[in-house]
Coordinates of C-alpha atoms in Angstrom, one line a residue:
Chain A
X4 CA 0.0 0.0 0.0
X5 CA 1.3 3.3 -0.7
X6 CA 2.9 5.3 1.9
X7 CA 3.1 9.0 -0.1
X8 CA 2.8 10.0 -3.5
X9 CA 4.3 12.7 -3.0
X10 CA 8.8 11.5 -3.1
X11 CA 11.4 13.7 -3.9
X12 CA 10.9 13.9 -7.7
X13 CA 7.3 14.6 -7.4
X14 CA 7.6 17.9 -5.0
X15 CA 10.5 19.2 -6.8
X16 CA 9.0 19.1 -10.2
X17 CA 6.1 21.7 -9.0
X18 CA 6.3 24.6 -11.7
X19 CA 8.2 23.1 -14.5
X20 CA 7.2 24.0 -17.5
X21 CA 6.5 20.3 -19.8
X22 CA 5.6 21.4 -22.9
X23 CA 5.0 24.3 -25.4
X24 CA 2.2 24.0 -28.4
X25 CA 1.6 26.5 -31.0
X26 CA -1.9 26.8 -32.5
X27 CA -2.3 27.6 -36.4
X28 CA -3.9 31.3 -36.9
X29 CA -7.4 31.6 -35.9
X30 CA -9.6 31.8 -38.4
X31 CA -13.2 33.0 -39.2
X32 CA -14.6 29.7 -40.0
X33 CA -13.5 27.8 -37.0
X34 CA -14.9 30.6 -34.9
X35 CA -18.3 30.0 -36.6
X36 CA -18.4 26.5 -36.3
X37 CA -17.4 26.3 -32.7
X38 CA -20.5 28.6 -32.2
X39 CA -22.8 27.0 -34.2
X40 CA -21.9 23.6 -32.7
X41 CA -22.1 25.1 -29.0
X42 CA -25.7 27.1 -29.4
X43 CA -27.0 24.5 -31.9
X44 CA -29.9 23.6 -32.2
X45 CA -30.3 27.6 -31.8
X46 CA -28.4 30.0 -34.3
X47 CA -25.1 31.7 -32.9
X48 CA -24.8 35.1 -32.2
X49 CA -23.8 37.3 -34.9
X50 CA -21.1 38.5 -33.4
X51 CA -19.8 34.9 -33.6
X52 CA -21.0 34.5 -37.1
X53 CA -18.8 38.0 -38.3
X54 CA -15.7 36.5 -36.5
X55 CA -15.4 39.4 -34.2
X56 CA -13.7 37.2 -31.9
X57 CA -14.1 33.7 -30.4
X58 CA -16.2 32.3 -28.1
X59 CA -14.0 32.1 -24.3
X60 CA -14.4 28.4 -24.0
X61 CA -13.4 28.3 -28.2
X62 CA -10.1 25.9 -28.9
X63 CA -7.6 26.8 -31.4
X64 CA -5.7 23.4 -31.2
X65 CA -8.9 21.4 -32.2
X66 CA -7.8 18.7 -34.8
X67 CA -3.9 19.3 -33.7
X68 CA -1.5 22.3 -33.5
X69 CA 1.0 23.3 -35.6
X70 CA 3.5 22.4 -33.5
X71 CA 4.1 20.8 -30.5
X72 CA 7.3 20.6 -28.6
X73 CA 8.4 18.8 -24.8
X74 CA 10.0 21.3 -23.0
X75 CA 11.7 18.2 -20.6
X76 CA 15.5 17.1 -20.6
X77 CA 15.3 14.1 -22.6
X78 CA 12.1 13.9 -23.3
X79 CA 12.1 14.0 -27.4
X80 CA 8.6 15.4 -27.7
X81 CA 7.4 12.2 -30.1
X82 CA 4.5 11.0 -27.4
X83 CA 2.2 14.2 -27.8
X84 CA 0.3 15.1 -24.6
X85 CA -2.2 16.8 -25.9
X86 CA -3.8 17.5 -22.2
X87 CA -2.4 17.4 -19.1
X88 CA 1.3 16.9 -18.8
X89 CA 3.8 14.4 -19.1
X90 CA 4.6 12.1 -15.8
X91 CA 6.2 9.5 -17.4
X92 CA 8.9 12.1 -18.7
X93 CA 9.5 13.8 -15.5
X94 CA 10.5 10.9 -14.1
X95 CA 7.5 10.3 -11.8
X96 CA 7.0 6.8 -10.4
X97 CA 4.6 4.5 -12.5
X98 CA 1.5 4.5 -10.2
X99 CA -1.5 2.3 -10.9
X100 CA -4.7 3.6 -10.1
X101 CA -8.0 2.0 -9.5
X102 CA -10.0 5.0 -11.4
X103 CA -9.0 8.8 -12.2
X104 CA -11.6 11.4 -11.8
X105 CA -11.9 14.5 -13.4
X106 CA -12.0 16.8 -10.5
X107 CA -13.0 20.2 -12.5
X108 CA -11.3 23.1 -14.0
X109 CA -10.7 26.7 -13.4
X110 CA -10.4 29.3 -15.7
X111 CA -9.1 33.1 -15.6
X112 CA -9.3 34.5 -18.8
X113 CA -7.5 37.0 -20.4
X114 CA -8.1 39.4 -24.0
X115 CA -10.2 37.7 -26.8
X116 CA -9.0 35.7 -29.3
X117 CA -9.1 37.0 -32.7
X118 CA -9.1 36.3 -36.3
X119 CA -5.4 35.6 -37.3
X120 CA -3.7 35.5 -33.7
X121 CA -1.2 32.4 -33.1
X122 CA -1.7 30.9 -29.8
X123 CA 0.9 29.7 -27.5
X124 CA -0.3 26.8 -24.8
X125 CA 2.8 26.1 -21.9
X126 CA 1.4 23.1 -19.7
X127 CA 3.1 23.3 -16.2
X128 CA 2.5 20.8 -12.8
X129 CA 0.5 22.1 -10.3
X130 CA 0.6 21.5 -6.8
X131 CA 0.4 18.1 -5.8
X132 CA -1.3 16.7 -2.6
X133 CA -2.8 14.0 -1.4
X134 CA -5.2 12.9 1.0
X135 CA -6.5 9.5 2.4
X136 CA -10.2 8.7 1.7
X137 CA -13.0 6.7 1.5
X138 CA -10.8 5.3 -1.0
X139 CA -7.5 4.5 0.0
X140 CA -4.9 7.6 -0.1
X141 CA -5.9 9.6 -3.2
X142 CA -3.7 11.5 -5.5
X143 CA -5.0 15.2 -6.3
X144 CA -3.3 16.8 -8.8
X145 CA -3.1 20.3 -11.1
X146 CA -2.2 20.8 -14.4
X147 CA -1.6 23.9 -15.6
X148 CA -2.2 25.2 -19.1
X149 CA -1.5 28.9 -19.8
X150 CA -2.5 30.4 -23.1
X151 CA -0.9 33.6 -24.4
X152 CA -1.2 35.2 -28.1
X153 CA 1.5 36.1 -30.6
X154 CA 1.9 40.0 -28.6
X155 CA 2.8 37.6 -25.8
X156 CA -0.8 38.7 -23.5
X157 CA -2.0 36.3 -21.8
X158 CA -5.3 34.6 -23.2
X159 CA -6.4 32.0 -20.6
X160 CA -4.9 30.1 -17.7
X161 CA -6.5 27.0 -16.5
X162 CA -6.0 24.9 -13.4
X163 CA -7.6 21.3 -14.5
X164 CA -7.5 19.3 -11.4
X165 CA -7.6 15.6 -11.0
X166 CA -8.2 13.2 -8.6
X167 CA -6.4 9.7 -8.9
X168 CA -7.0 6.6 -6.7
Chain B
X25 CA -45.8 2.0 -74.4
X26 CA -48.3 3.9 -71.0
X27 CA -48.7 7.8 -71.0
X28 CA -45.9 9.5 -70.7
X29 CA -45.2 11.2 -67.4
X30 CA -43.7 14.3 -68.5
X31 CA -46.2 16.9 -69.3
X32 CA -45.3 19.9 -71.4
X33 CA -45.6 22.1 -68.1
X34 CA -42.6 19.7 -66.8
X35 CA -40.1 20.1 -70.3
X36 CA -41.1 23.6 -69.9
X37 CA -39.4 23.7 -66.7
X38 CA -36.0 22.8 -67.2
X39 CA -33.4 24.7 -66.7
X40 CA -35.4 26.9 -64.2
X41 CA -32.7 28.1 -61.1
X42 CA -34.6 27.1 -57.9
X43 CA -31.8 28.4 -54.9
X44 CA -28.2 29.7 -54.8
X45 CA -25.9 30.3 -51.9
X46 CA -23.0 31.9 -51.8
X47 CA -19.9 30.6 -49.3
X48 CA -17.7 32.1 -47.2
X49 CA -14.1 32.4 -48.3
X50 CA -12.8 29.1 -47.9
X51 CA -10.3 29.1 -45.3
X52 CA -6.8 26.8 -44.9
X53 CA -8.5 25.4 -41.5
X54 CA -11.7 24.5 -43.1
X55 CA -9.5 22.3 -46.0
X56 CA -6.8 20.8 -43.1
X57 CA -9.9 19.8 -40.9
X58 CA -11.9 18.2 -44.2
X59 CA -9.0 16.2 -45.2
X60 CA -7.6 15.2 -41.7
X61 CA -11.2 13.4 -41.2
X62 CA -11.2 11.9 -44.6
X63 CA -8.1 10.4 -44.2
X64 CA -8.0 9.8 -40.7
X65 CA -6.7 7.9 -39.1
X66 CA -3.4 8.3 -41.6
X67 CA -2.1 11.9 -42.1
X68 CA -3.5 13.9 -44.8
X69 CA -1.1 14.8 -47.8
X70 CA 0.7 17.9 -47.3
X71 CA -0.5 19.4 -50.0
X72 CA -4.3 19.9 -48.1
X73 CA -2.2 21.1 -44.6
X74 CA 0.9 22.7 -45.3
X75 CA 0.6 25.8 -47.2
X76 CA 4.3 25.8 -48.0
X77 CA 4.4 22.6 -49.5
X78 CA 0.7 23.5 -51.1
X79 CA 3.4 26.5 -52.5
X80 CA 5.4 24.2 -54.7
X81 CA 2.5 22.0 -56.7
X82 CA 1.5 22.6 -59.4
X83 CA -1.6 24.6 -58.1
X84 CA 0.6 27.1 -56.3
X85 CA -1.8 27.2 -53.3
X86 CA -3.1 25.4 -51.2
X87 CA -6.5 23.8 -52.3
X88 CA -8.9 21.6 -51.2
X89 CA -9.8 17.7 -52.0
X90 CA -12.0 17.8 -54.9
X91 CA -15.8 16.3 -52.9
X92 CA -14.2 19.2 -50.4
X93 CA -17.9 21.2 -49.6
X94 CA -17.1 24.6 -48.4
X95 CA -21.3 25.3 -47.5
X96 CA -20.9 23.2 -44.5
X97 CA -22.2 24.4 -41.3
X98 CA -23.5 28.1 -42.6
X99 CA -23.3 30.0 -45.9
X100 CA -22.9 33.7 -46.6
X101 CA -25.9 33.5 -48.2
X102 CA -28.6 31.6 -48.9
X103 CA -31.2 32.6 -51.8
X104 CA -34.8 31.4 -52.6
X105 CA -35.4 31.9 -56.5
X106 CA -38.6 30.4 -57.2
X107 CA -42.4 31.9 -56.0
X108 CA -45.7 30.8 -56.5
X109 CA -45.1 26.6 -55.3
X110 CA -48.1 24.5 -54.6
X111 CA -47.7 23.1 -51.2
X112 CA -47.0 19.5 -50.3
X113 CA -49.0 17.2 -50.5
X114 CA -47.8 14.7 -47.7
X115 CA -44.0 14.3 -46.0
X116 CA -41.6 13.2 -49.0
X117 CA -44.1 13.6 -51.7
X118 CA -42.4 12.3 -54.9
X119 CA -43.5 15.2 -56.9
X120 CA -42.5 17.9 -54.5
X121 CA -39.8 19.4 -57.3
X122 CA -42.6 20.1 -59.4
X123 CA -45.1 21.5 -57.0
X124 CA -42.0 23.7 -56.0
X125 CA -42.0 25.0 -59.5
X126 CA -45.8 25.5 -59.3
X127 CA -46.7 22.5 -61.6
X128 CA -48.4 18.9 -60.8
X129 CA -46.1 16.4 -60.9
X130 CA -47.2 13.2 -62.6
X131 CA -48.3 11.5 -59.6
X132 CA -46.0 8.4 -59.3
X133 CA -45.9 6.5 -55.9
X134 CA -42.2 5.1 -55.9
X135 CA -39.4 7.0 -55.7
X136 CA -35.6 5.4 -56.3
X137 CA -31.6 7.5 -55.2
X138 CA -30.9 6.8 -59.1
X139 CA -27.2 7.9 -58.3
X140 CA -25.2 10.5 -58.8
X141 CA -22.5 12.4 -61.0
X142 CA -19.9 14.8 -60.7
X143 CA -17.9 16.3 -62.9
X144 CA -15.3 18.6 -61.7
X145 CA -13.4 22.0 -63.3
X146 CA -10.7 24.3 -61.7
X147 CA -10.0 23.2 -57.9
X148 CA -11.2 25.1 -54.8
X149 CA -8.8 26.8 -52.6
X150 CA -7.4 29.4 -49.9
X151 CA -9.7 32.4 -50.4
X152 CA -12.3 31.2 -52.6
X153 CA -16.1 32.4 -52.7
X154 CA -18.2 29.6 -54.6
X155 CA -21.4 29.9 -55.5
X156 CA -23.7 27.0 -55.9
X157 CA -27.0 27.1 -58.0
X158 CA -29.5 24.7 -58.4
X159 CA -31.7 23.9 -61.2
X160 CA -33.9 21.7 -63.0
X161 CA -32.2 19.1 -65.3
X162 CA -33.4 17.0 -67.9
X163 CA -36.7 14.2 -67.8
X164 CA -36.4 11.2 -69.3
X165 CA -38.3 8.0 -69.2
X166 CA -37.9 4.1 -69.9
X167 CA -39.6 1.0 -69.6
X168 CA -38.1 -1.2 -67.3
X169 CA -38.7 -4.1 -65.1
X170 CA -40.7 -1.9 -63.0
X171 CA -42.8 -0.1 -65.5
X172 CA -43.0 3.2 -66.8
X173 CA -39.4 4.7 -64.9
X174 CA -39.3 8.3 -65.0
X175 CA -35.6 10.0 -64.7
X176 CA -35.4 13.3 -63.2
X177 CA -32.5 15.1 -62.6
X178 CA -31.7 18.2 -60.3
X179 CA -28.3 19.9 -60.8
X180 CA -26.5 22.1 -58.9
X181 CA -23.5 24.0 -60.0
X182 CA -20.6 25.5 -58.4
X183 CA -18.4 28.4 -60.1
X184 CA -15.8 30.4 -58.2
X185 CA -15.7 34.4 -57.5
X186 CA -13.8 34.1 -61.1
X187 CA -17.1 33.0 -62.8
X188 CA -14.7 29.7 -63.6
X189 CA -16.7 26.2 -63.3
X190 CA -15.8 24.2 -60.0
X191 CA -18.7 21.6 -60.0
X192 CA -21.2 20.4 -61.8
X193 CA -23.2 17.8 -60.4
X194 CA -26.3 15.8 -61.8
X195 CA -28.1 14.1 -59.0
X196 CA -31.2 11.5 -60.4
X197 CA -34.2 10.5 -59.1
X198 CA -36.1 7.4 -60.1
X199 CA -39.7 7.4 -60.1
X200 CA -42.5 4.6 -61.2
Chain C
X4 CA 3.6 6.1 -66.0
X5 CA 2.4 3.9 -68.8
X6 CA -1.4 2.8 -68.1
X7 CA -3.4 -0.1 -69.8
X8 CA -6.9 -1.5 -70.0
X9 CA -7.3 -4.0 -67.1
X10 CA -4.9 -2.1 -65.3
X11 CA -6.0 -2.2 -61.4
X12 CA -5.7 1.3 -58.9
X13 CA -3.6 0.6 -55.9
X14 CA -6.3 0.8 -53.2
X15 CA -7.3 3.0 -50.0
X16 CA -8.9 0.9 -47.0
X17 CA -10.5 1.9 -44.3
X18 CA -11.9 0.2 -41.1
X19 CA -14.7 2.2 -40.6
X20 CA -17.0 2.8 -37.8
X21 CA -18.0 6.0 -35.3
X22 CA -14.4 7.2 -35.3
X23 CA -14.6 7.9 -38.9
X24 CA -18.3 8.3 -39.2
X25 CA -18.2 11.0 -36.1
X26 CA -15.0 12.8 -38.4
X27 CA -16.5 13.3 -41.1
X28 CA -19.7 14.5 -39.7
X29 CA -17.6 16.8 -38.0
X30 CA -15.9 18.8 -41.2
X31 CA -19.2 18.4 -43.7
X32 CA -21.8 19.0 -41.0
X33 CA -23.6 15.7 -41.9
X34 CA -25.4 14.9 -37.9
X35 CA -28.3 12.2 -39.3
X36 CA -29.5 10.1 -36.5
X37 CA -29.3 7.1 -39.2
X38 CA -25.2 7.9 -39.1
X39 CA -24.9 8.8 -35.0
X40 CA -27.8 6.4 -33.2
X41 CA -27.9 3.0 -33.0
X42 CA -31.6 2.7 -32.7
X43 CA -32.4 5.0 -35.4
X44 CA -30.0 3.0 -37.9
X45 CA -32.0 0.0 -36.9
X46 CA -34.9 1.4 -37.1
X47 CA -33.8 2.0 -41.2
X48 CA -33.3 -1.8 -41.3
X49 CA -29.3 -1.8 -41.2
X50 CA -29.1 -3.5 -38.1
X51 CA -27.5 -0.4 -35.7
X52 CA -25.6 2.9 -36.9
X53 CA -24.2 3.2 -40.6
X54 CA -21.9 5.4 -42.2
X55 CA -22.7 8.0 -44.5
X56 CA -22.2 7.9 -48.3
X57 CA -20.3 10.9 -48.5
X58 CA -17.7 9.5 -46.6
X59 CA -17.0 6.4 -49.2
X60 CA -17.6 9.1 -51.8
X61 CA -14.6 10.6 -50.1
X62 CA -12.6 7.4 -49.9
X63 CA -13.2 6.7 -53.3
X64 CA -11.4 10.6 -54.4
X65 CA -8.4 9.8 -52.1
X66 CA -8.0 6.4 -53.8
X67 CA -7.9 8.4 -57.1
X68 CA -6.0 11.1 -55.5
X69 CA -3.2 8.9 -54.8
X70 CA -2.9 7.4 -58.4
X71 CA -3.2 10.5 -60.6
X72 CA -0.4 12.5 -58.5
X73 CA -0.5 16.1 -57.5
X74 CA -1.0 17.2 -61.2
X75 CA -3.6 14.8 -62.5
X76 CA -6.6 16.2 -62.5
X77 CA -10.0 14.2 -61.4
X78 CA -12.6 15.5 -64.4
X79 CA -15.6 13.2 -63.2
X80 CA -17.2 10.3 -60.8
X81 CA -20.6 9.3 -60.5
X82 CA -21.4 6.7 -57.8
X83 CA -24.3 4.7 -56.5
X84 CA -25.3 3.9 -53.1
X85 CA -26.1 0.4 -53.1
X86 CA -25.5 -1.2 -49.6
X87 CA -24.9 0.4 -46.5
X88 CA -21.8 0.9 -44.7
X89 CA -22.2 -0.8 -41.6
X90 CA -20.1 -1.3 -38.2
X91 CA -17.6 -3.9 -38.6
X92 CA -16.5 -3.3 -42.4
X93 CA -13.2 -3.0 -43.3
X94 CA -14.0 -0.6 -46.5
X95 CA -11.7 -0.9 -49.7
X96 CA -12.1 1.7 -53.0
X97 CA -10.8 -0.1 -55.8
X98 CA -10.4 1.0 -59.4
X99 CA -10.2 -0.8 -62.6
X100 CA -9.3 1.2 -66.1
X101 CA -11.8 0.4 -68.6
X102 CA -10.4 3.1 -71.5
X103 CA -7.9 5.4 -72.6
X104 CA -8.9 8.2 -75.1
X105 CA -5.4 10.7 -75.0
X106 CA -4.6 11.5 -71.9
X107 CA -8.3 11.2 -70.5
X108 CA -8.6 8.0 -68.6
X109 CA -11.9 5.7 -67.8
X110 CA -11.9 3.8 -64.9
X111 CA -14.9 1.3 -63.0
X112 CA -14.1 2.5 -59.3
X113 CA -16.5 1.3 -56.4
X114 CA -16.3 0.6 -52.1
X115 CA -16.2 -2.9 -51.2
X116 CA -16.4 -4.4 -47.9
X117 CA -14.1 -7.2 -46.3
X118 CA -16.4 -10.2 -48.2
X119 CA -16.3 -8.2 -51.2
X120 CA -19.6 -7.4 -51.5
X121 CA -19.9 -3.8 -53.4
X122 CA -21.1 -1.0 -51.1
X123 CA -20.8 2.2 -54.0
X124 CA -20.3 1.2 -57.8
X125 CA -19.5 3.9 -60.3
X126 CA -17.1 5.1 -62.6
X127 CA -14.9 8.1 -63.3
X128 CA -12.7 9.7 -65.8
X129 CA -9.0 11.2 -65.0
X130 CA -6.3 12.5 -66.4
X131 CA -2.9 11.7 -65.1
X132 CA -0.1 13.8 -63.9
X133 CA 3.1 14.6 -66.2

């Protein structure tokens, strides 16, 4: 049975940065779909349908980015993590978990994206803690994913939390 | 030989535009997405991804697969071009076409997908406003093992903000 | 490349099922109940969900795709739907040239599934890349 989760390798790794992905520029169309997918069956407000600018909760990596790279010594970037962030490359132990939960996400949003802006996503490890439960000792974890545009202003910074047991 | 089923009103008819719609420009996202899903789960070929491979083809630019259909999800616009129809006459009434026009239809109970055909011009690509109207095409008629088959055809066809012919294609409808 | 009569395409082959079918609905809008719902596709009398014709429409251009090379040109294909795509299939597009008038060539293309039994017969005419 697991004493801690939380070794040496685990604590130290809080804030590292894992990986950098680069959207393709934004453009009009996928801003329209995303809102006529999201208010469907009901039309999407024009100012979605001119492009103005996109939706908060609209994804510019949707069907991949245009480039993806692991920001991790040795780590060659081939296994894509397209959410969350990369345990087996930082060197964390290989747990095995009964179920993973989604334990929500937080957002703090930035300035609008726009038609032609290039999005920058940096996923970092957030805290990690751990707690005993119902369910044995459970693992709760952050990953952080922080979205700026190509002027470098930040877009959107979410805390996706997870609990693992 | 039975009556024919193609009354002079019908012939008359032929020809006549019923919509148009106009797209939005077609965008490099809309052509990655189409052919990422079509060839999923293998990559796409870079000439329908990267716009700098796209570059050096002999197109210049990137365009799209040729069944690429730029009026999906919304168009720019979307034009009604024929007044004066007779209403329906019950859900998927095999004459609806020609009650659109404003004519009786020759009152045949079965209806058949007789197939379709494309045939394609100058390709779609970065940029590009199609517009796409529909008309009426041509009625024909055979005997056949089911009777009296009547062929009618819609077409709808696509030119580019050039006027230069992307699409034309003759859909066919089986009735008896 | 020097073509004949008889010649056969190389093909393009697809397992298909929701992970395709949900794709494509994706990019060409195409959300049917007959394509998305299990009961509805029975319902139609195919048994459960069933992909959409578009999409072996689709496979049938990238087969051609591949064998007329980025400057061939695909001048026509007309198809018909004969028997639906459903879960389970492994889908082939296979072509056959039939003629060769210049540099315009006819080919019999159709979708098969894994028994061979034709899903969408048709034909098409191409001209090939220099």
């Amino acid at each position: 049975m697991t004493q801690t989760y939380l070794t040496d390798v685990v604590r130290d790794a809080v804030g590292t940065e894992c990986s950098r992905t680069v959207s393709y520029p934004i453009e009009a169309s996928a801003i329209r779909k995303w809102a006529l997918a999201v208010y469907w069956p009901e039309p999407a407000p024009q100012v979605f349908m001119d492009a103005a600018y996109a939706p908060e909760d609209f994804d510019p990596f949707a069907w991949g980015p245009a480039s993806y790279e692991s920001l991790l010594e040795g780590d060659d970037g081939s296994v894509i993590v397209r959410h969350g962030i990369n345990e087996r490359a930082l060197g964390f132990p290989e747990w095995k978990f009964r179920a993973g939960l989604n334990g929500g996400m937080n957002c703090t949003y930035g300035v609008r994206m726009h038609v032609g802006d290039v999005i920058t996503d940096v996923k970092s490890v957030g805290e990690y803690t751990e707690r005993q439960g119902r369910n044995g000792l459970m693992l709760i974890t952050q990953s952080i994913s922080t979205w700026t545009n190509q002027k470098g202003e930040l877009v959107k910074r979410t805390v996706n939390a997870g609990i693992r047991y | 030989m039975a009556d024919s089923n193609i009354s002079e009103a019908m012939k008359a008819a032929v020809g006549t535009e019923t919509s148009r719609s106009t797209s939005y420009p077609i965008s490099e996202s809309d052509i990655r997405k189409w052919a990422i899903a079509v060839y999923w789960p293998e990559k796409a070929p870079a000439v329908f991804t990267d716009p700098a491979a796209a570059a050096k083809t002999v197109h210049g630019r990137m365009v799209a697969p040729e069944e690429f259909n730029p009026f999906a999800w919304a168009a720019a616009k979307n034009e009604f071009l024929l007044t004066g129809g007779l209403p329906s006459r019950m859900v998927n009434d095999p004459d609806s076409s020609e009650r659109a026009l404003g004519i009786e239809g020759p009152g045949l109970k079965f209806m058949l997908n007789g197939g379709m055909i494309c045939e394609y011009g100058v390709r779609m690509g970065v940029g590009d406003v199609i517009t796409s109207t529909n008309s009426i095409g041509e009625y024909s008629e055979r005997e056949g093992r089911l009777g009296l088959m009547l062929f009618s055809r819609g077409i709808s066809t696509w030119v580019n903000q050039n006027g230069d012919m992307v699409k034309k294609t003759t859909s066919t409808l089986i009735r008896y | 490349m020097t073509v004949k009569v008889g010649d056969e395409l190389p093909t393009f082959t697809r397992e298909t099922g929701f992970a395709n079918w949900n794709r494509y609905a994706a990019v060409n809008d195409e959300f049917v109940p007959i394509h998305m719902d299990d009961a509805a596709g029975e319902a139609a009398g195919n048994g459960g969900a069933f992909g959409m014709g578009n999409l072996q429409w689709a496979y049938l251009h990238n087969m051609l795709r591949s064998w007329i090379g980025e400057n061939g040109e695909i001048l026509s294909i007309e198809v018909q739907f004969r028997s639906p795509n459903v879960k389970g299939q492994t889908v082939t597009a296979k072509g056959v040239v039939t003629a060769i008038d210049g540099d315009v060539v006819s080919l019999d293309v159709w979708t098969e599934q894994q028994e061979g039994v034709k899903l969408a017969p048709g034909s098409a005419k191409v001209k090939l890349g220099k």
